[in-house]
mmCIF file of C-alpha atoms and ligand atoms in Angstrom:
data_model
loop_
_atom_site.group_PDB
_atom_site.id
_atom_site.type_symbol
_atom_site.label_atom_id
_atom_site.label_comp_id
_atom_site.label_asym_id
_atom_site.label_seq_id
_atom_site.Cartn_x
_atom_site.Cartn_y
_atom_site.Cartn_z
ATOM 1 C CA UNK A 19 25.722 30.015 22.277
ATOM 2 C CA UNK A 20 27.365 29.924 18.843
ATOM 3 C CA UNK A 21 28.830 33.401 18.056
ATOM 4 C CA UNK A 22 28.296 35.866 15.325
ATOM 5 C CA UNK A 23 31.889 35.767 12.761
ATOM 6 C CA UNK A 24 32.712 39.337 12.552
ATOM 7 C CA UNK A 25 33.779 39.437 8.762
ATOM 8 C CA UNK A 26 37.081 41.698 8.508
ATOM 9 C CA UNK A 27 37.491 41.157 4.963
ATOM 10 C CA UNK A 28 33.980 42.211 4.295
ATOM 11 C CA UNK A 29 34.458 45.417 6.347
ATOM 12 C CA UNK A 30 37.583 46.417 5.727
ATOM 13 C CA UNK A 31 36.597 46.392 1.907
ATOM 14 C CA UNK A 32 33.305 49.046 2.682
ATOM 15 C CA UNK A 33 35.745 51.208 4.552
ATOM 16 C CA UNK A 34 38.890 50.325 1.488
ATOM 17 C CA UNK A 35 36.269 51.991 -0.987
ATOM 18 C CA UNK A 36 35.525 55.047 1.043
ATOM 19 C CA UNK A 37 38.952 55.862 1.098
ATOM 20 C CA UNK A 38 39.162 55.517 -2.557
ATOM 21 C CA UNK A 39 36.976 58.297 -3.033
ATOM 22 C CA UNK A 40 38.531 60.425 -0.798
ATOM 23 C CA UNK A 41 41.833 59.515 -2.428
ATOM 24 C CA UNK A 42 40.303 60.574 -6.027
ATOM 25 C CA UNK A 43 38.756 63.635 -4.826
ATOM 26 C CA UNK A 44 42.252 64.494 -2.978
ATOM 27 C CA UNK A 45 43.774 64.549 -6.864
ATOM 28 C CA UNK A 46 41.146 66.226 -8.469
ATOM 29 C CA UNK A 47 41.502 69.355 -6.241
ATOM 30 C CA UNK A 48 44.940 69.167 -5.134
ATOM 31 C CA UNK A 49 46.404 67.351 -8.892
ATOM 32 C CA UNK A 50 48.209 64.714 -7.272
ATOM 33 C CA UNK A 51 47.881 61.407 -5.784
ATOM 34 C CA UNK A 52 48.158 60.759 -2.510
ATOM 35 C CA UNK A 53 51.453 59.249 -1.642
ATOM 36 C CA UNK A 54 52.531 56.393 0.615
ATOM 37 C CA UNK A 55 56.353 55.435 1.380
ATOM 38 C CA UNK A 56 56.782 52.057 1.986
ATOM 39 C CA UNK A 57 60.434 51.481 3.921
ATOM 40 C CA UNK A 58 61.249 47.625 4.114
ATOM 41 C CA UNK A 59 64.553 46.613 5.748
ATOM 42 C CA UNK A 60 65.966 43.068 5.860
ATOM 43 C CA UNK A 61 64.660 39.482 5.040
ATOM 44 C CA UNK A 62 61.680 38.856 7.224
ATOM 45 C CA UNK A 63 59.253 37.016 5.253
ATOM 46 C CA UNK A 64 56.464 37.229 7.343
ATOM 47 C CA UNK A 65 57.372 41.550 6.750
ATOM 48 C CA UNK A 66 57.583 40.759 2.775
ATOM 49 C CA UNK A 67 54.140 39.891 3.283
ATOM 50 C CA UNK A 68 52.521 42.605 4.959
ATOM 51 C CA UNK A 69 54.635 44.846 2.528
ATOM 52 C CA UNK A 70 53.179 43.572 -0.310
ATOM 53 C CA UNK A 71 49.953 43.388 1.336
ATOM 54 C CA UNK A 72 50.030 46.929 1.641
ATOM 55 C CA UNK A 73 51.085 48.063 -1.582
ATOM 56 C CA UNK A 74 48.467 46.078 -3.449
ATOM 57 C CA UNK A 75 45.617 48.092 -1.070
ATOM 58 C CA UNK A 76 46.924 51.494 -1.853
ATOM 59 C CA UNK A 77 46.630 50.688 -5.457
ATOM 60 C CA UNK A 78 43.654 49.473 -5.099
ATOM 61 C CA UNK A 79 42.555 52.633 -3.488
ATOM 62 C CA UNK A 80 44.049 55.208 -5.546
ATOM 63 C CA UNK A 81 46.731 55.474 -3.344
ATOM 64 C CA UNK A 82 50.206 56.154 -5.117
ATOM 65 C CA UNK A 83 52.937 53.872 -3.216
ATOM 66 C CA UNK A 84 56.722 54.442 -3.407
ATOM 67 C CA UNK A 85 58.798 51.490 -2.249
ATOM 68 C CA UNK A 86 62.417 51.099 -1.041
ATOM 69 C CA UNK A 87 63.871 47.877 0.238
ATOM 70 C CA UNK A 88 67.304 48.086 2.139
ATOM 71 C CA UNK A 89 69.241 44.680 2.890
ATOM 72 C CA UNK A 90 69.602 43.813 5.926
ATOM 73 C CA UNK A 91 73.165 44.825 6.724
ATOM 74 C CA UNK A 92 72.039 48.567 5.754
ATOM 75 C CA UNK A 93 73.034 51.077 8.579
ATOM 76 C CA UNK A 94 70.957 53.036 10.403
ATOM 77 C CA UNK A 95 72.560 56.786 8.722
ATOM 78 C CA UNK A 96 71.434 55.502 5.638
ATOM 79 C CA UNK A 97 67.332 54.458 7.017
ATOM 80 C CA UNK A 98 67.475 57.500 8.574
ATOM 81 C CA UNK A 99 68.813 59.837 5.782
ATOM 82 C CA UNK A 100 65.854 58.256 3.651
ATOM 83 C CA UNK A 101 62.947 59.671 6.150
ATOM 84 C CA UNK A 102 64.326 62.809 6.220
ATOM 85 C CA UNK A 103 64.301 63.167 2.138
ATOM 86 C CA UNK A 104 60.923 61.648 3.108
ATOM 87 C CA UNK A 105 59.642 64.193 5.386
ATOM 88 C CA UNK A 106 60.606 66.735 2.821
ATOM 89 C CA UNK A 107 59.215 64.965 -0.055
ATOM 90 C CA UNK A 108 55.549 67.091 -0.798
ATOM 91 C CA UNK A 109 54.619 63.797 -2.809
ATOM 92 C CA UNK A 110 54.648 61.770 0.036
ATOM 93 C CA UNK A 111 51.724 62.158 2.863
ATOM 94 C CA UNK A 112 52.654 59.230 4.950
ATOM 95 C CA UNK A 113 55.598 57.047 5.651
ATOM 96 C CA UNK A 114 55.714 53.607 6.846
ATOM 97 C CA UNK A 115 58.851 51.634 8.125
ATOM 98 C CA UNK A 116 57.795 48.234 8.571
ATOM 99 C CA UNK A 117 58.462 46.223 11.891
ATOM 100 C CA UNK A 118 60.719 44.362 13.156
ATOM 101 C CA UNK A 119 64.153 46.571 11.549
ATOM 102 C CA UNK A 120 67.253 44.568 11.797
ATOM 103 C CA UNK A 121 69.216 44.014 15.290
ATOM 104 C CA UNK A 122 71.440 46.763 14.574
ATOM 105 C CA UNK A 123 69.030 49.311 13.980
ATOM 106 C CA UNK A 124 67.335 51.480 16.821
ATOM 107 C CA UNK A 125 63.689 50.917 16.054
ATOM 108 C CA UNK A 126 62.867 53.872 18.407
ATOM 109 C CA UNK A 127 65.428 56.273 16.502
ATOM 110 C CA UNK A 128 64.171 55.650 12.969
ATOM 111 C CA UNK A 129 60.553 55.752 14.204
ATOM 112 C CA UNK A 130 60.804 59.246 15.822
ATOM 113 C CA UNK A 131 62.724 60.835 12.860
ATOM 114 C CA UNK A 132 59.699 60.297 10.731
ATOM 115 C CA UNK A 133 57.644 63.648 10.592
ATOM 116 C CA UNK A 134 54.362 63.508 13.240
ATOM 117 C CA UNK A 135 52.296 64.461 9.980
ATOM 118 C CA UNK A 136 53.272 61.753 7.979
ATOM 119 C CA UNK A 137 53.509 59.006 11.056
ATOM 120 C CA UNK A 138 50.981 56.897 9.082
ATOM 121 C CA UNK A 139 51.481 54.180 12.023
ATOM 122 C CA UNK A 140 51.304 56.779 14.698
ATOM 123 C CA UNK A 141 54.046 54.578 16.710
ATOM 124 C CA UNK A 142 55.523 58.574 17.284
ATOM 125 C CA UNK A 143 55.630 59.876 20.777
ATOM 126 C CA UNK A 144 53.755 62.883 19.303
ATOM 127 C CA UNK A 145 51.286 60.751 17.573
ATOM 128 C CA UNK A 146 51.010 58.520 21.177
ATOM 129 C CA UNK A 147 50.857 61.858 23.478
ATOM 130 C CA UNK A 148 48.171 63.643 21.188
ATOM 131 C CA UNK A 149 46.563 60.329 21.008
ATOM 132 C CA UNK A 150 46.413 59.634 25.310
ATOM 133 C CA UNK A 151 45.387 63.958 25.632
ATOM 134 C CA UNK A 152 42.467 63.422 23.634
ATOM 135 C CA UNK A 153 43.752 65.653 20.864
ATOM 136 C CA UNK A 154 43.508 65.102 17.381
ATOM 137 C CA UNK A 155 45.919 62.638 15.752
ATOM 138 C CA UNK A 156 47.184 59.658 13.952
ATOM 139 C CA UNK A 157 46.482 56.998 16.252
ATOM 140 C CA UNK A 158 47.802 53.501 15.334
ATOM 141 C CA UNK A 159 46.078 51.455 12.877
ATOM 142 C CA UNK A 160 45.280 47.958 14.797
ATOM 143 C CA UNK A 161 43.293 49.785 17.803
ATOM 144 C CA UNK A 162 41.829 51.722 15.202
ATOM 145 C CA UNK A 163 40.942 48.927 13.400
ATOM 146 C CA UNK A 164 39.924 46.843 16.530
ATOM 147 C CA UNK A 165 37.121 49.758 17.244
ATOM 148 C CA UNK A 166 35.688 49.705 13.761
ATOM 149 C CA UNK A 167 35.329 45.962 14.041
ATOM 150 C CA UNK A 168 33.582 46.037 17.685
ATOM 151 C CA UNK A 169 31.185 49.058 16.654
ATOM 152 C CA UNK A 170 30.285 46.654 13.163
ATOM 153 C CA UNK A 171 28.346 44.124 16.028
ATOM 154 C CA UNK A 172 26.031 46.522 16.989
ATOM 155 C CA UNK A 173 27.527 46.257 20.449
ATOM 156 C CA UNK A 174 27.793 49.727 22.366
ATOM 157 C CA UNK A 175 31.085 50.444 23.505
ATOM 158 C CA UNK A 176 30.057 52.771 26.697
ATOM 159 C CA UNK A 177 30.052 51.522 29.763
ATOM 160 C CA UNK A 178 31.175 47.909 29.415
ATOM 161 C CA UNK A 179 33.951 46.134 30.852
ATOM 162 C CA UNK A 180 36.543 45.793 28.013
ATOM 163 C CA UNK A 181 39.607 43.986 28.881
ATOM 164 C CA UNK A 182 42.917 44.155 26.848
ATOM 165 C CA UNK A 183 45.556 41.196 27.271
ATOM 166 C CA UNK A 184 48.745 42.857 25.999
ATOM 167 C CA UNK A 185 50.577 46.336 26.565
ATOM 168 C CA UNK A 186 52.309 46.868 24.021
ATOM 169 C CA UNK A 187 53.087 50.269 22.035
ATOM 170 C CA UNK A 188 51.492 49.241 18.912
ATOM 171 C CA UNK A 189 48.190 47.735 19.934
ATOM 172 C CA UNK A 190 48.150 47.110 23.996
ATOM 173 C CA UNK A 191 48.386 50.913 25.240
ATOM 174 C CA UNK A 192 46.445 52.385 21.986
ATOM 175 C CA UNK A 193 44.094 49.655 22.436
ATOM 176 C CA UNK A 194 43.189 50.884 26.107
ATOM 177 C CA UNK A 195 42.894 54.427 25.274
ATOM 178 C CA UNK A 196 40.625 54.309 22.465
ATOM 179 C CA UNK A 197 38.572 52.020 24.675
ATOM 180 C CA UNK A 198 38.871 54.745 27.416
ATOM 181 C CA UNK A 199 37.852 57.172 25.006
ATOM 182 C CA UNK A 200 34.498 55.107 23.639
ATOM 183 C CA UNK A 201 34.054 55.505 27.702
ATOM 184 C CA UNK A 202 34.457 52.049 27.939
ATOM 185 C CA UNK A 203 35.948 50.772 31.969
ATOM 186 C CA UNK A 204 39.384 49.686 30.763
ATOM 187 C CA UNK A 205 41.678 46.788 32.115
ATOM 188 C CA UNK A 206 44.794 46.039 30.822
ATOM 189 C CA UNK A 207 46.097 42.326 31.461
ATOM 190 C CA UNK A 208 49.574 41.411 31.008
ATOM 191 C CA UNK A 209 52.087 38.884 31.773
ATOM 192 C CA UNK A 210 52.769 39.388 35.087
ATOM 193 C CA UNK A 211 48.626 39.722 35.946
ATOM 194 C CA UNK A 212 47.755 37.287 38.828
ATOM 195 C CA UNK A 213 44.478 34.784 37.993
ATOM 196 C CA UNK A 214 44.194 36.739 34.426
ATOM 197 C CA UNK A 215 40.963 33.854 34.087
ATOM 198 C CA UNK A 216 39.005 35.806 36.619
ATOM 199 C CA UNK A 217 39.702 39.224 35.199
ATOM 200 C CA UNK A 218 38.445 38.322 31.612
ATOM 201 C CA UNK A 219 35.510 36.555 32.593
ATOM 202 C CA UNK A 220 33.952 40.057 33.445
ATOM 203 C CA UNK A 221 35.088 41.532 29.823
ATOM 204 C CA UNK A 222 31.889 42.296 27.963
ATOM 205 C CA UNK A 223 34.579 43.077 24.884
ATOM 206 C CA UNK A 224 37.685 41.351 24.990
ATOM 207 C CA UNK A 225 41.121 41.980 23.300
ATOM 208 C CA UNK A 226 43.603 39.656 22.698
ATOM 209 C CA UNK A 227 47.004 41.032 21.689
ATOM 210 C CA UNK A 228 49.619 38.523 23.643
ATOM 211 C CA UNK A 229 51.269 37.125 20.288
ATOM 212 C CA UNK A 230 50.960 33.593 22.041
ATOM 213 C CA UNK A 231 48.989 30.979 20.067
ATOM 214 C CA UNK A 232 45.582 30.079 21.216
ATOM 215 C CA UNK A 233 46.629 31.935 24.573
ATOM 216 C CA UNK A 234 42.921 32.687 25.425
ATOM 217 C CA UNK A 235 40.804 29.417 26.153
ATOM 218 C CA UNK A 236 36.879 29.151 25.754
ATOM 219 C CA UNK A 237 36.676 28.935 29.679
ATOM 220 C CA UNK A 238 38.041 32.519 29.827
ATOM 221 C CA UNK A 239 35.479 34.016 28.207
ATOM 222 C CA UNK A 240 32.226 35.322 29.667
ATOM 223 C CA UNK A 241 29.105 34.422 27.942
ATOM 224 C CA UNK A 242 27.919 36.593 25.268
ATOM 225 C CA UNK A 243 31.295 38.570 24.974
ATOM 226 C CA UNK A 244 32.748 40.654 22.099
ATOM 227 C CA UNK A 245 36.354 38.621 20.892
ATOM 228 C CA UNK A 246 38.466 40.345 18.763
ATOM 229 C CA UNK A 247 41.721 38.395 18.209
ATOM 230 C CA UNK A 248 44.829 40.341 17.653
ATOM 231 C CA UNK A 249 46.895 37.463 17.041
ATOM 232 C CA UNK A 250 48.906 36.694 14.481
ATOM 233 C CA UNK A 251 50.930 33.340 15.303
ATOM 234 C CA UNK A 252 52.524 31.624 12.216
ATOM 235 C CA UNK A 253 53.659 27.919 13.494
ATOM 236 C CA UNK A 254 54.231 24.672 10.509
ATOM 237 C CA UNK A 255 53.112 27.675 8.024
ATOM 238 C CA UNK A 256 49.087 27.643 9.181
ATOM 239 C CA UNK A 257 48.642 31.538 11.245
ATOM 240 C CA UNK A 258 46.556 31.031 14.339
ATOM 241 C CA UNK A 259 45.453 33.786 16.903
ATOM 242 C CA UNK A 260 46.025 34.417 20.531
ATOM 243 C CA UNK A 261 42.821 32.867 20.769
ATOM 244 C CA UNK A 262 41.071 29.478 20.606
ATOM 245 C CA UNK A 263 38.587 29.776 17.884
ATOM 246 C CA UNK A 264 37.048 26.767 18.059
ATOM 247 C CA UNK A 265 36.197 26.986 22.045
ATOM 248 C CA UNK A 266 35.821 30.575 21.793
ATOM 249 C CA UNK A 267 33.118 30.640 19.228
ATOM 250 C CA UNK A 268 30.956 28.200 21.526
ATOM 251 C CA UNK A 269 30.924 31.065 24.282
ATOM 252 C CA UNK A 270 31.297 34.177 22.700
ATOM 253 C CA UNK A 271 28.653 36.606 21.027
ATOM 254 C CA UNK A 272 30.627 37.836 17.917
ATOM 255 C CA UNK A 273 34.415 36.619 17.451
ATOM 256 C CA UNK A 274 36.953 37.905 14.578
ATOM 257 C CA UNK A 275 38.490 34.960 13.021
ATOM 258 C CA UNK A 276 42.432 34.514 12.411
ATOM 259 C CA UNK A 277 43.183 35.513 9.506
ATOM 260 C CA UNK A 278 40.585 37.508 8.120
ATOM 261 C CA UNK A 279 39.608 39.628 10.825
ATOM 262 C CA UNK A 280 41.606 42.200 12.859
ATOM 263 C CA UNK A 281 44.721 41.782 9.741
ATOM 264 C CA UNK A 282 42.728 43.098 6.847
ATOM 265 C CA UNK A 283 41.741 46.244 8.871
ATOM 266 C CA UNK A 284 44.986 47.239 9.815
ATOM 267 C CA UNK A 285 45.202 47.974 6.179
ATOM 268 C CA UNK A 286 42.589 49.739 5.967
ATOM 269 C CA UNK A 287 43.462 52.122 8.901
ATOM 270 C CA UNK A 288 46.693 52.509 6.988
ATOM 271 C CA UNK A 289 44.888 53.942 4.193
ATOM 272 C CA UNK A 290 42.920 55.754 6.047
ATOM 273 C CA UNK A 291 45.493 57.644 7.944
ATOM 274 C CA UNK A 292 47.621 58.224 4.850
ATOM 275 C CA UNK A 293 44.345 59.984 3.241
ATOM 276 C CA UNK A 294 43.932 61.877 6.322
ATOM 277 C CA UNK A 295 47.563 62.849 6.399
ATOM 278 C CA UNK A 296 47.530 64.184 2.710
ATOM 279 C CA UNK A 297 44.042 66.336 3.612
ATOM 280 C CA UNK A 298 45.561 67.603 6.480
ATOM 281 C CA UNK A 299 48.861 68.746 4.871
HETATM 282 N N1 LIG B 20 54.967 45.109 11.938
HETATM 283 C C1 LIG B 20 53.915 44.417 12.445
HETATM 284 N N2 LIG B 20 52.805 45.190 12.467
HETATM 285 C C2 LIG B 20 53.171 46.398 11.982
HETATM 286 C C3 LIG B 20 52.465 47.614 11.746
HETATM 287 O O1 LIG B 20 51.268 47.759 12.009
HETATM 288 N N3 LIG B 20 53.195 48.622 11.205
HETATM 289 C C4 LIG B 20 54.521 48.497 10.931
HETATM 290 N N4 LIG B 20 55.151 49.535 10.424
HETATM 291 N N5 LIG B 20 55.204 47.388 11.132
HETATM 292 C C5 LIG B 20 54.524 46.344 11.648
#
């Protein structure tokens, strides 16, 4: 079988101009643009990136972005004084502190002093609870985005085995729930599972969000399979996923490449959220 390429760009670009409109109708009736902070701490280039990334797709969308970059020795008083002007701010809707902070800095600190209502990320433990109950939310943008992509094939969700490799907060755990809520029969794989090979070769949609390179091999895969690829691996400068594309694409029905697929709709969820967030306030 040679799979269907589930275009991300392609979709995350329908969904980008959506949220434009919703974005211009949001200032016509409320006389201001909706507002994203954008808090970047340190160095990282791979974070410069993503920043940058974002801030181009907000103004792309009629999204107003407001941007402050702290060095890396900043402390965490003065992150933290920031998103609480933030919260207060009524010209910002959502706030976004991009990942990884410096050493120094308690990620889990700064990430629950941002207001629930403006947790663009939803990496809050309000945002995370609400999200798990069922109750409405701002649920993290890669699951989000993962579901989008998986509901583009045509596939229904219901009732399939969907296996997620990875438990982490930001895609792992919100990956499985949203899964759980499409009434999909959730596993969740992990490092310490025992013959993970026999475990994903009954996944009729399969998530790979290890952040190892090529992790997932084409003999893994069950015929006919959704693939979405979480991965985003950057070794000798090239960015490969957790999966093997080129086996993978020989067994599976519809595969999202690396890059191209799962990154672009992040974005996308972003703006979504941040639209949502200035609606709801
Ligand atoms: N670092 C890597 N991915 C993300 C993300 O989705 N949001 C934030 N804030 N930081 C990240």
């Amino acid at each position: 079988m040679n799979s269907k390429i589930i275009d991300g760009k392609e979709l995350a670009a329908k969904i980008r101009g959506e949220i434009k409109l919703r974005a211009e109708a949001f200032k016509a009736k409320r006389g201001r643009s909706v507002g994203l902070a954008v808090v970047l701490a340190g160095d990282d280039p791979a974070s410069k990136i993503y920043v940058r990334n974002k801030i181009a797709a907000c103004e792309e969308a009629s999204i107003r972005s407001y941007s402050y970059d702290f060095p890396e020795e900043v402390s965490e008083d003065a992150v933290t004084e920031l998103i609480d002007a933030l919260n207060k701010d009524t010209n910002v809707d959502g706030i976004l502190v991009q990942l990884p902070l410096p050493k120094h800095i308690n990620e889990k600190c700064v990430l629950e002093r941002i207001s629930p209502c403006k947790d663009v990320d939803g990496f809050h433990a309000v945002n995370a609870g609400n999200l798990l109950l069922g109750n409405k939310c701002l649920a993290a943008c890669t699951p989000q985005g993962c579901i989008e992509l998986i509901r583009s094939t045509g596939v229904t969700i219901e009732g399939k085995n969907a296996v997620v490799i990875g438990r982490s907060n930001i895609v792992g755990k919100p990956m499985a729930v949203l899964l759980l809520q499409n009434n999909a029969t959730v596993t969740v794989a992990h490092s310490k599972t025992v013959d993970l090979k026999s475990i994903t070769l009954r996944a009729d949609i399969l998530v790979a969000a290890v952040g190892i390179k090529e992790f997932v091999t084409g003999d893994m895969i069950k015929s006919g399979a959704v693939v979405i690829d979480v991965g985003m691996n950057r070794h000798d400068g090239k960015l490969y996923g957790d999966v093997n594309f080129e086996e993978a694409k020989i067994k599976a029905g519809f595969i999202t490449p690396v890059p191209g697929g799962v990154g672009p709709m992040t974005i996308a969820m972003l703006l979504r959220n941040t639209v949502t967030a200035a609606e709801n306030a």
